[in-house]
Short mmCIF file of C-alpha atoms in Angstrom, two decimals:
data_model
loop_
_atom_site.label_atom_id
_atom_site.label_comp_id
_atom_site.label_asym_id
_atom_site.label_seq_id
_atom_site.Cartn_x
_atom_site.Cartn_y
_atom_site.Cartn_z
CA MET A 1 29.34 -37.04 124.63
CA LYS A 2 26.49 -38.84 123.71
CA PHE A 3 26.53 -40.08 119.84
CA PHE A 4 22.95 -41.40 117.68
CA SER A 5 22.40 -42.17 114.56
CA ILE A 6 19.72 -40.14 112.10
CA TYR A 7 17.41 -43.10 112.55
CA ASN A 8 18.01 -43.19 116.12
CA LEU A 9 17.36 -39.41 116.07
CA CYS A 10 13.77 -39.84 114.08
CA LEU A 11 11.29 -39.67 117.16
CA LEU A 12 13.32 -36.71 118.22
CA LEU A 13 12.68 -35.19 115.13
CA ILE A 14 9.19 -35.56 114.18
CA LEU A 15 7.89 -34.47 118.31
CA PHE A 16 9.74 -31.17 117.14
CA SER A 17 9.00 -31.02 113.26
CA PHE A 18 6.53 -28.70 113.41
CA ILE A 19 8.39 -25.75 114.64
CA HIS A 20 10.72 -26.47 112.06
CA GLY A 21 7.45 -26.59 108.77
CA CYS A 22 7.49 -22.95 110.56
CA LYS A 23 10.90 -22.02 108.88
CA PRO A 24 12.52 -19.47 106.31
CA LYS A 25 14.62 -22.09 103.62
CA ILE A 26 16.59 -24.33 104.80
CA HIS A 27 20.45 -24.77 101.81
CA GLU A 28 22.32 -27.03 102.46
CA GLU A 29 26.47 -25.82 103.83
CA LYS A 30 28.59 -25.94 101.06
CA ALA A 31 31.66 -26.01 103.50
CA ILE A 32 32.41 -27.68 106.66
CA LEU A 33 30.29 -26.61 109.31
CA THR A 34 30.51 -27.09 113.32
CA PRO A 35 27.33 -28.48 114.95
CA LEU A 36 26.56 -24.42 116.78
CA ASP A 37 27.60 -23.49 112.84
CA MET A 38 24.23 -24.96 111.28
CA VAL A 39 22.13 -23.60 114.53
CA ASP A 40 19.57 -21.38 112.49
CA PRO A 41 16.99 -19.20 114.73
CA LEU A 42 15.26 -17.94 112.37
CA ILE A 43 13.54 -21.24 112.12
CA GLY A 44 10.29 -21.87 113.26
CA THR A 45 9.96 -18.15 113.02
CA ALA A 46 7.59 -18.00 109.54
CA PRO A 47 4.20 -19.54 109.34
CA SER A 48 3.73 -22.73 108.15
CA SER A 49 2.81 -24.11 104.87
CA THR A 50 3.11 -27.12 105.31
CA PRO A 51 -0.68 -29.60 104.73
CA SER A 52 -0.16 -30.69 107.58
CA ALA A 53 -0.07 -27.73 109.56
CA LEU A 54 -3.18 -26.11 107.52
CA LYS A 55 -5.05 -28.35 108.10
CA HIS A 56 -5.46 -29.04 110.80
CA SER A 57 -4.91 -25.70 112.00
CA THR A 58 -8.00 -23.49 113.61
CA GLY A 59 -6.45 -20.34 114.20
CA GLU A 60 -3.04 -17.62 112.46
CA SER A 61 -0.89 -18.46 115.81
CA GLU A 62 -1.00 -22.42 115.17
CA LEU A 63 0.21 -21.70 111.82
CA ARG A 64 3.22 -20.65 114.08
CA GLY A 65 5.64 -22.24 116.15
CA GLN A 66 5.77 -19.11 118.89
CA VAL A 67 10.19 -19.34 119.13
CA ILE A 68 12.48 -16.73 118.56
CA PRO A 69 16.23 -15.61 117.09
CA ALA A 70 16.74 -15.44 120.27
CA VAL A 71 20.34 -14.73 121.88
CA GLY A 72 21.33 -15.40 125.54
CA LEU A 73 23.26 -18.34 126.92
CA PRO A 74 21.52 -22.15 127.61
CA ASN A 75 19.17 -21.40 129.61
CA GLY A 76 19.33 -18.27 131.34
CA MET A 77 17.46 -15.29 133.51
CA THR A 78 16.30 -13.38 130.12
CA GLN A 79 17.11 -13.29 126.33
CA TRP A 80 17.73 -11.23 123.72
CA THR A 81 15.68 -10.53 120.48
CA PRO A 82 14.69 -8.49 117.60
CA GLN A 83 11.56 -6.82 117.76
CA THR A 84 8.99 -6.76 115.79
CA ARG A 85 5.89 -6.50 117.73
CA ALA A 86 5.11 -4.70 120.94
CA THR A 87 2.82 -5.93 122.99
CA GLU A 88 2.93 -8.29 125.32
CA LYS A 89 -0.49 -10.20 124.80
CA LYS A 90 -0.51 -13.96 125.51
CA CYS A 91 -0.03 -16.03 121.49
CA LEU A 92 2.27 -12.95 120.77
CA ALA A 93 5.80 -13.37 120.39
CA PRO A 94 8.02 -10.33 120.00
CA TYR A 95 9.94 -11.75 116.38
CA TYR A 96 7.79 -12.09 113.42
CA PHE A 97 9.70 -13.71 109.95
CA GLU A 98 7.39 -11.71 108.64
CA ASP A 99 7.54 -8.88 109.53
CA LYS A 100 9.06 -6.14 107.23
CA LEU A 101 10.34 -3.55 109.75
CA ILE A 102 11.87 -3.60 113.99
CA GLN A 103 10.55 -1.08 116.57
CA GLY A 104 14.18 -2.40 118.85
CA PHE A 105 15.43 -4.71 120.06
CA ARG A 106 14.15 -6.48 123.54
CA ALA A 107 14.84 -7.99 126.44
CA THR A 108 12.23 -10.90 127.01
CA HIS A 109 11.04 -13.15 129.18
CA TRP A 110 9.22 -14.86 125.88
CA MET A 111 8.73 -18.75 126.51
CA SER A 112 9.60 -20.83 123.53
CA GLY A 113 7.26 -22.61 121.55
CA SER A 114 4.64 -21.60 123.74
CA CYS A 115 0.73 -19.76 123.59
CA THR A 116 2.13 -17.52 127.27
CA GLN A 117 2.87 -14.31 126.53
CA ASP A 118 5.92 -12.28 127.41
CA TYR A 119 6.27 -10.32 130.46
CA GLY A 120 8.86 -8.37 132.40
CA SER A 121 10.32 -7.37 129.03
CA VAL A 122 11.64 -3.48 127.90
CA THR A 123 12.78 -2.96 124.62
CA ILE A 124 15.46 -0.50 123.69
CA THR A 125 15.41 1.25 119.98
CA PRO A 126 18.51 3.13 118.58
CA GLN A 127 17.95 6.71 116.53
CA ALA A 128 19.51 9.62 114.84
CA GLY A 129 17.83 12.46 114.24
CA LYS A 130 14.25 13.16 114.46
CA LEU A 131 12.76 11.50 117.82
CA ARG A 132 10.29 9.01 117.12
CA ILE A 133 8.39 7.30 120.10
CA SER A 134 5.21 5.24 118.43
CA HIS A 135 6.55 1.73 118.04
CA GLU A 136 5.19 2.11 113.96
CA ASP A 137 7.27 6.01 113.56
CA ARG A 138 10.18 4.47 114.71
CA ALA A 139 10.19 0.75 113.14
CA SER A 140 13.32 1.12 110.35
CA GLY A 141 13.61 -1.36 107.46
CA PHE A 142 15.76 -4.01 107.13
CA TYR A 143 17.19 -6.04 104.22
CA ARG A 144 16.95 -10.23 104.96
CA ASP A 145 20.79 -10.95 104.15
CA GLU A 146 21.71 -8.57 105.90
CA GLU A 147 20.16 -10.03 109.21
CA ILE A 148 23.01 -12.30 111.08
CA ALA A 149 21.00 -13.97 113.94
CA THR A 150 22.78 -16.86 116.18
CA PRO A 151 22.43 -18.32 119.27
CA TYR A 152 25.46 -16.30 121.19
CA SER A 153 24.95 -12.92 118.71
CA TYR A 154 22.81 -11.12 116.20
CA SER A 155 22.77 -8.31 114.07
CA VAL A 156 21.55 -5.91 111.50
CA ILE A 157 21.55 -2.71 109.29
CA LEU A 158 19.00 -0.45 110.35
CA ASN A 159 18.28 1.70 107.31
CA LYS A 160 16.03 4.42 108.47
CA TYR A 161 18.77 5.41 110.61
CA ASN A 162 21.76 3.69 108.97
CA ILE A 163 23.12 2.36 112.16
CA PHE A 164 24.74 -1.29 112.81
CA ALA A 165 23.21 -2.94 115.40
CA GLU A 166 24.62 -6.26 117.28
CA LEU A 167 24.40 -7.50 121.00
CA SER A 168 25.19 -10.57 123.13
CA ALA A 169 24.41 -11.72 126.15
CA THR A 170 25.02 -13.10 129.54
CA LYS A 171 22.65 -15.20 131.69
CA ARG A 172 21.07 -12.37 133.35
CA CYS A 173 22.63 -9.55 130.92
CA GLY A 174 22.77 -8.13 127.32
CA ILE A 175 25.38 -5.90 125.48
CA MET A 176 25.00 -3.84 122.62
CA ARG A 177 26.45 -2.32 120.29
CA PHE A 178 25.61 0.35 117.53
CA GLN A 179 27.41 2.23 115.29
CA PHE A 180 25.95 5.77 113.75
CA HIS A 181 26.69 6.16 110.07
CA SER A 182 24.66 8.84 109.84
CA TYR A 183 27.00 12.43 109.88
CA ASN A 184 25.55 15.24 111.86
CA LYS A 185 21.84 13.01 113.54
CA LYS A 186 22.00 13.21 116.79
CA PRO A 187 22.34 9.91 118.48
CA HIS A 188 19.32 8.96 120.89
CA ILE A 189 18.31 5.15 122.36
CA LEU A 190 14.22 4.89 123.30
CA ILE A 191 14.50 2.81 127.07
CA GLU A 192 10.60 1.56 126.64
CA PRO A 193 9.47 -1.15 130.10
CA ASN A 194 7.00 -3.21 127.45
CA SER A 195 3.55 -3.61 130.53
CA ASP A 196 1.00 -5.50 129.50
CA GLU A 197 -1.03 -3.74 131.22
CA GLY A 198 0.27 -0.52 131.05
CA MET A 199 1.79 0.07 134.56
CA GLY A 200 5.82 0.41 133.55
CA TRP A 201 7.77 2.91 134.93
CA VAL A 202 11.54 4.34 133.74
CA LYS A 203 13.33 6.54 135.17
CA ILE A 204 16.73 8.93 134.69
CA ASP A 205 19.96 9.39 136.00
CA LYS A 206 22.12 11.14 134.75
CA GLU A 207 24.89 12.08 137.07
CA ARG A 208 25.34 7.61 136.64
CA ASN A 209 25.07 8.21 133.21
CA MET A 210 21.91 4.98 133.67
CA VAL A 211 17.71 4.04 133.14
CA TYR A 212 16.65 2.24 135.21
CA GLY A 213 12.97 0.98 135.75
CA TYR A 214 10.31 -2.40 135.68
CA ASN A 215 7.23 -3.86 134.43
CA PRO A 216 5.04 -5.69 136.53
CA VAL A 217 3.94 -8.50 136.01
CA HIS A 218 0.21 -10.29 135.18
CA ARG A 219 -1.48 -13.34 136.10
CA ILE A 220 -3.36 -14.62 133.26
CA TYR A 221 -6.08 -17.21 133.14
CA GLN A 222 -6.32 -17.84 136.63
CA GLY A 223 -6.56 -14.59 138.06
CA TRP A 224 -6.26 -12.54 134.79
CA GLY A 225 -4.95 -9.41 135.07
CA GLN A 226 -4.42 -9.78 138.80
CA TYR A 227 -0.90 -8.49 139.42
CA ALA A 228 1.80 -11.65 140.04
CA GLY A 229 3.72 -10.56 142.61
CA PHE A 230 6.75 -10.11 141.37
CA LYS A 231 8.21 -6.99 138.74
CA GLY A 232 10.53 -6.83 135.81
CA TYR A 233 14.24 -4.69 137.11
CA PHE A 234 16.44 -3.13 134.52
CA ALA A 235 19.23 -1.22 134.73
CA VAL A 236 20.63 0.25 131.94
CA MET A 237 24.32 1.79 130.90
CA PHE A 238 25.93 3.69 128.41
CA SER A 239 29.79 4.14 127.55
CA GLN A 240 29.10 7.51 126.82
CA PRO A 241 27.79 10.56 129.04
CA ILE A 242 24.38 11.58 128.11
CA ASP A 243 23.70 14.91 126.63
CA SER A 244 20.30 15.25 126.71
CA TYR A 245 17.42 13.03 128.25
CA GLY A 246 13.11 12.82 128.45
CA THR A 247 10.17 10.91 129.31
CA TRP A 248 6.98 9.57 127.25
CA GLU A 249 3.12 9.33 128.02
CA ASN A 250 1.46 7.37 125.17
CA ASP A 251 2.36 10.68 122.77
CA LYS A 252 3.16 13.01 124.43
CA ILE A 253 7.30 14.00 124.77
CA THR A 254 8.09 16.03 128.33
CA PHE A 255 11.48 16.83 127.62
CA GLY A 256 13.91 17.89 129.70
CA SER A 257 11.39 14.65 132.23
CA ALA A 258 13.86 12.37 134.03
CA GLU A 259 10.41 10.21 135.46
CA ALA A 260 7.89 8.60 134.33
CA ARG A 261 5.15 5.97 135.81
CA GLY A 262 2.07 3.96 133.66
CA ASP A 263 -1.35 5.35 134.36
CA SER A 264 -3.14 2.00 131.93
CA SER A 265 -0.56 3.83 129.31
CA ALA A 266 2.63 3.18 127.26
CA VAL A 267 5.57 5.46 129.35
CA GLY A 268 9.24 5.25 128.08
CA ALA A 269 12.05 7.52 128.39
CA PHE A 270 14.59 8.21 125.88
CA VAL A 271 18.43 9.84 126.06
CA GLY A 272 20.58 12.03 123.72
CA PHE A 273 24.15 12.28 122.93
CA GLU A 274 26.57 14.01 121.07
CA PHE A 275 27.61 12.78 117.80
CA ILE A 276 29.69 9.87 118.48
CA PRO A 277 30.19 7.07 115.63
CA GLU A 278 29.98 3.82 118.10
CA LEU A 279 28.09 3.45 121.13
CA ILE A 280 27.92 0.36 123.61
CA VAL A 281 24.15 -0.20 125.89
CA LYS A 282 24.51 -2.45 128.15
CA VAL A 283 21.72 -3.84 130.54
CA GLY A 284 21.02 -5.42 133.54
CA THR A 285 17.44 -8.21 134.65
CA SER A 286 16.50 -9.56 137.84
CA PHE A 287 12.45 -9.54 139.02
CA THR A 288 14.11 -8.04 142.57
CA SER A 289 15.20 -5.12 142.16
CA ILE A 290 16.77 -2.05 140.33
CA GLU A 291 19.89 -3.45 142.96
CA GLY A 292 19.65 -6.59 141.56
CA ALA A 293 20.36 -5.69 137.62
CA VAL A 294 23.41 -3.56 138.57
CA ALA A 295 24.04 -5.87 140.64
CA ASN A 296 23.53 -8.57 137.59
CA LEU A 297 25.18 -6.29 135.93
CA ALA A 298 28.66 -4.99 138.46
CA ALA A 299 29.55 -9.55 138.45
CA GLU A 300 28.52 -10.02 134.32
CA ILE A 301 29.54 -7.16 132.51
CA PRO A 302 32.11 -5.14 134.65
CA ASP A 303 32.78 -3.02 131.52
CA PHE A 304 31.92 -2.92 127.85
CA ASN A 305 33.76 -5.19 126.05
CA ASP A 306 31.12 -5.86 123.59
CA GLU A 307 33.60 -9.59 122.37
CA LEU A 308 34.30 -10.74 125.00
CA VAL A 309 30.46 -11.58 126.02
CA LYS A 310 30.06 -12.30 122.68
CA GLU A 311 32.90 -14.56 122.83
CA ARG A 312 31.97 -16.16 126.44
CA ALA A 313 28.58 -16.44 124.86
CA LYS A 314 30.07 -19.06 121.70
CA LYS A 315 31.47 -21.25 124.27
CA ALA A 316 28.84 -21.65 126.39
CA TRP A 317 26.14 -22.20 123.41
CA GLU A 318 29.57 -25.05 121.69
CA LYS A 319 29.48 -26.45 124.77
CA ALA A 320 25.88 -27.09 124.93
CA ILE A 321 25.02 -28.01 121.54
CA ASN A 322 28.41 -30.36 121.57
CA LYS A 323 26.21 -32.58 123.93
CA ILE A 324 25.02 -35.00 120.26
CA LYS A 325 26.68 -35.10 117.74
CA VAL A 326 24.63 -36.59 115.01
CA GLU A 327 26.20 -38.98 112.07
CA GLY A 328 25.28 -40.01 108.45
CA GLY A 329 21.94 -37.77 107.56
CA THR A 330 22.17 -34.78 105.30
CA GLY A 331 22.85 -31.46 106.26
CA GLU A 332 19.50 -29.66 106.00
CA GLN A 333 18.57 -33.04 108.20
CA LYS A 334 21.81 -31.74 111.08
CA ARG A 335 20.52 -28.30 110.44
CA MET A 336 17.22 -28.96 111.74
CA PHE A 337 18.14 -31.17 113.88
CA TYR A 338 21.16 -28.76 116.36
CA THR A 339 18.06 -26.34 115.37
CA ALA A 340 16.30 -28.20 117.18
CA LEU A 341 18.92 -28.78 120.15
CA TYR A 342 19.00 -24.85 120.52
CA HIS A 343 15.37 -24.20 120.88
CA ALA A 344 15.32 -27.63 123.62
CA CYS A 345 18.51 -25.67 125.54
CA ARG A 346 16.51 -21.71 126.36
CA LEU A 347 14.27 -23.40 129.29
CA PRO A 348 13.75 -23.20 132.15
CA ARG A 349 15.74 -19.85 132.82
CA VAL A 350 17.83 -19.21 135.11
CA PHE A 351 15.34 -16.98 137.56
CA SER A 352 17.45 -16.19 140.77
CA ASP A 353 19.60 -12.81 140.85
CA ALA A 354 24.36 -13.53 140.35
CA ASP A 355 23.70 -13.58 145.13
CA GLY A 356 21.09 -16.45 144.49
CA LEU A 357 18.58 -14.43 145.42
CA TYR A 358 14.25 -14.72 144.19
CA PRO A 359 11.22 -14.24 144.42
CA GLY A 360 9.11 -16.40 146.39
CA PHE A 361 5.38 -16.86 145.06
CA ASP A 362 1.70 -17.72 145.44
CA GLY A 363 0.88 -14.74 148.18
CA ASP A 364 4.85 -15.38 149.32
CA THR A 365 6.91 -11.47 149.35
CA LEU A 366 9.65 -12.80 151.04
CA ILE A 367 13.05 -12.88 149.08
CA ARG A 368 14.51 -15.93 149.01
CA GLN A 369 18.28 -16.71 148.25
CA VAL A 370 19.67 -19.80 147.29
CA ALA A 371 23.01 -20.45 148.11
CA GLY A 372 25.87 -22.99 145.36
CA HIS A 373 23.27 -23.51 142.56
CA GLU A 374 21.28 -21.94 140.91
CA TYR A 375 17.01 -21.42 141.05
CA TYR A 376 15.50 -22.10 138.16
CA ALA A 377 11.35 -21.75 136.72
CA ASP A 378 9.75 -21.09 133.41
CA PHE A 379 8.60 -25.55 132.78
CA SER A 380 6.05 -25.07 130.70
CA LEU A 381 4.59 -28.58 131.29
CA TRP A 382 2.07 -28.81 129.60
CA ASP A 383 4.40 -28.57 126.44
CA THR A 384 7.11 -30.35 127.38
CA TYR A 385 6.75 -32.90 129.25
CA ARG A 386 6.59 -35.69 126.13
CA ALA A 387 10.00 -34.71 124.42
CA LEU A 388 11.62 -31.96 126.57
CA HIS A 389 11.81 -33.60 129.87
CA PRO A 390 13.25 -37.52 128.64
CA LEU A 391 15.79 -35.66 125.93
CA MET A 392 17.01 -33.54 129.36
CA THR A 393 17.10 -36.11 131.30
CA LEU A 394 19.78 -37.97 128.27
CA LEU A 395 21.76 -34.74 128.68
CA ASP A 396 22.01 -33.27 132.18
#
């Protein structure tokens, strides 16, 4: 355990001050809270309104901390976030606080606090009643006071469908619980690979009660638009048997189709269920293969016990956040600090599967394997070397 006074933490707080200038209103806590209780993942998701930010910013993206209310494990491969923006474009995060509609829940590789792009992501959207495909049509409003965000879980009610949604995660997998309260309206789950070049692929395997696919990753800056040499793979499983299914390409829906491949077009799959009050959906991710995503699910979420996943994720975050004990200061200062520490625990991310497999880079097409440890990637050196790297040296 490391102990610091508020005075000794001033420099670190200043280094994170831009992110924390972009925040919804912070409330002083009225009860004794643990360090993890003081983490607010919504901090940094709204545009900054501080005089300094307004004076020195030259564009809309510079007014943002470019962070998201991510659910996952510290340094996990994949994080999970409500999606309010559908793209994988540079400097456009999948969630912004000022947005009023949620389009689904994304398995994301967004680099927290950066201006790069998301990649290899997939979005899961629950619906009830009429099938809605476009991002705008399927998006649902929600009440802000019903949105509960922590590092280990996120929950909200999708008003359009009267669906309660909650998600939690492991290192490489996510689990979602959907409660359907609109009786006699057929539940659907949409699965969409968010390919920045419209090159996603998705397939429904009704016999295995599974949907799987991939999203090719493309370069930005040097070699912009070229294939980066690896993909984001995913495998989705359901706690109830699939009753009906189909795919879409752009705005064309094909009922009974089991496969869709993008050719500069948006594609996705949907599965329907006989009316059920609750459905658990679990998603495995990998950078090596579909089989890797399935194996990661088997290793990390072998059943559909979302409460157990949530409990383990909470313990992992308690261990990470409790590395520093803050003494003195106000409740608001502590909330800002521990939220900054949460952001500092997001990268680098685990890049290898549970069995140690990971893709090569820079023209290396072989699948490599590590033994006895994990392989990491996504160390955003330009953005982090002044503050995050010294902090990791102290803590890790």
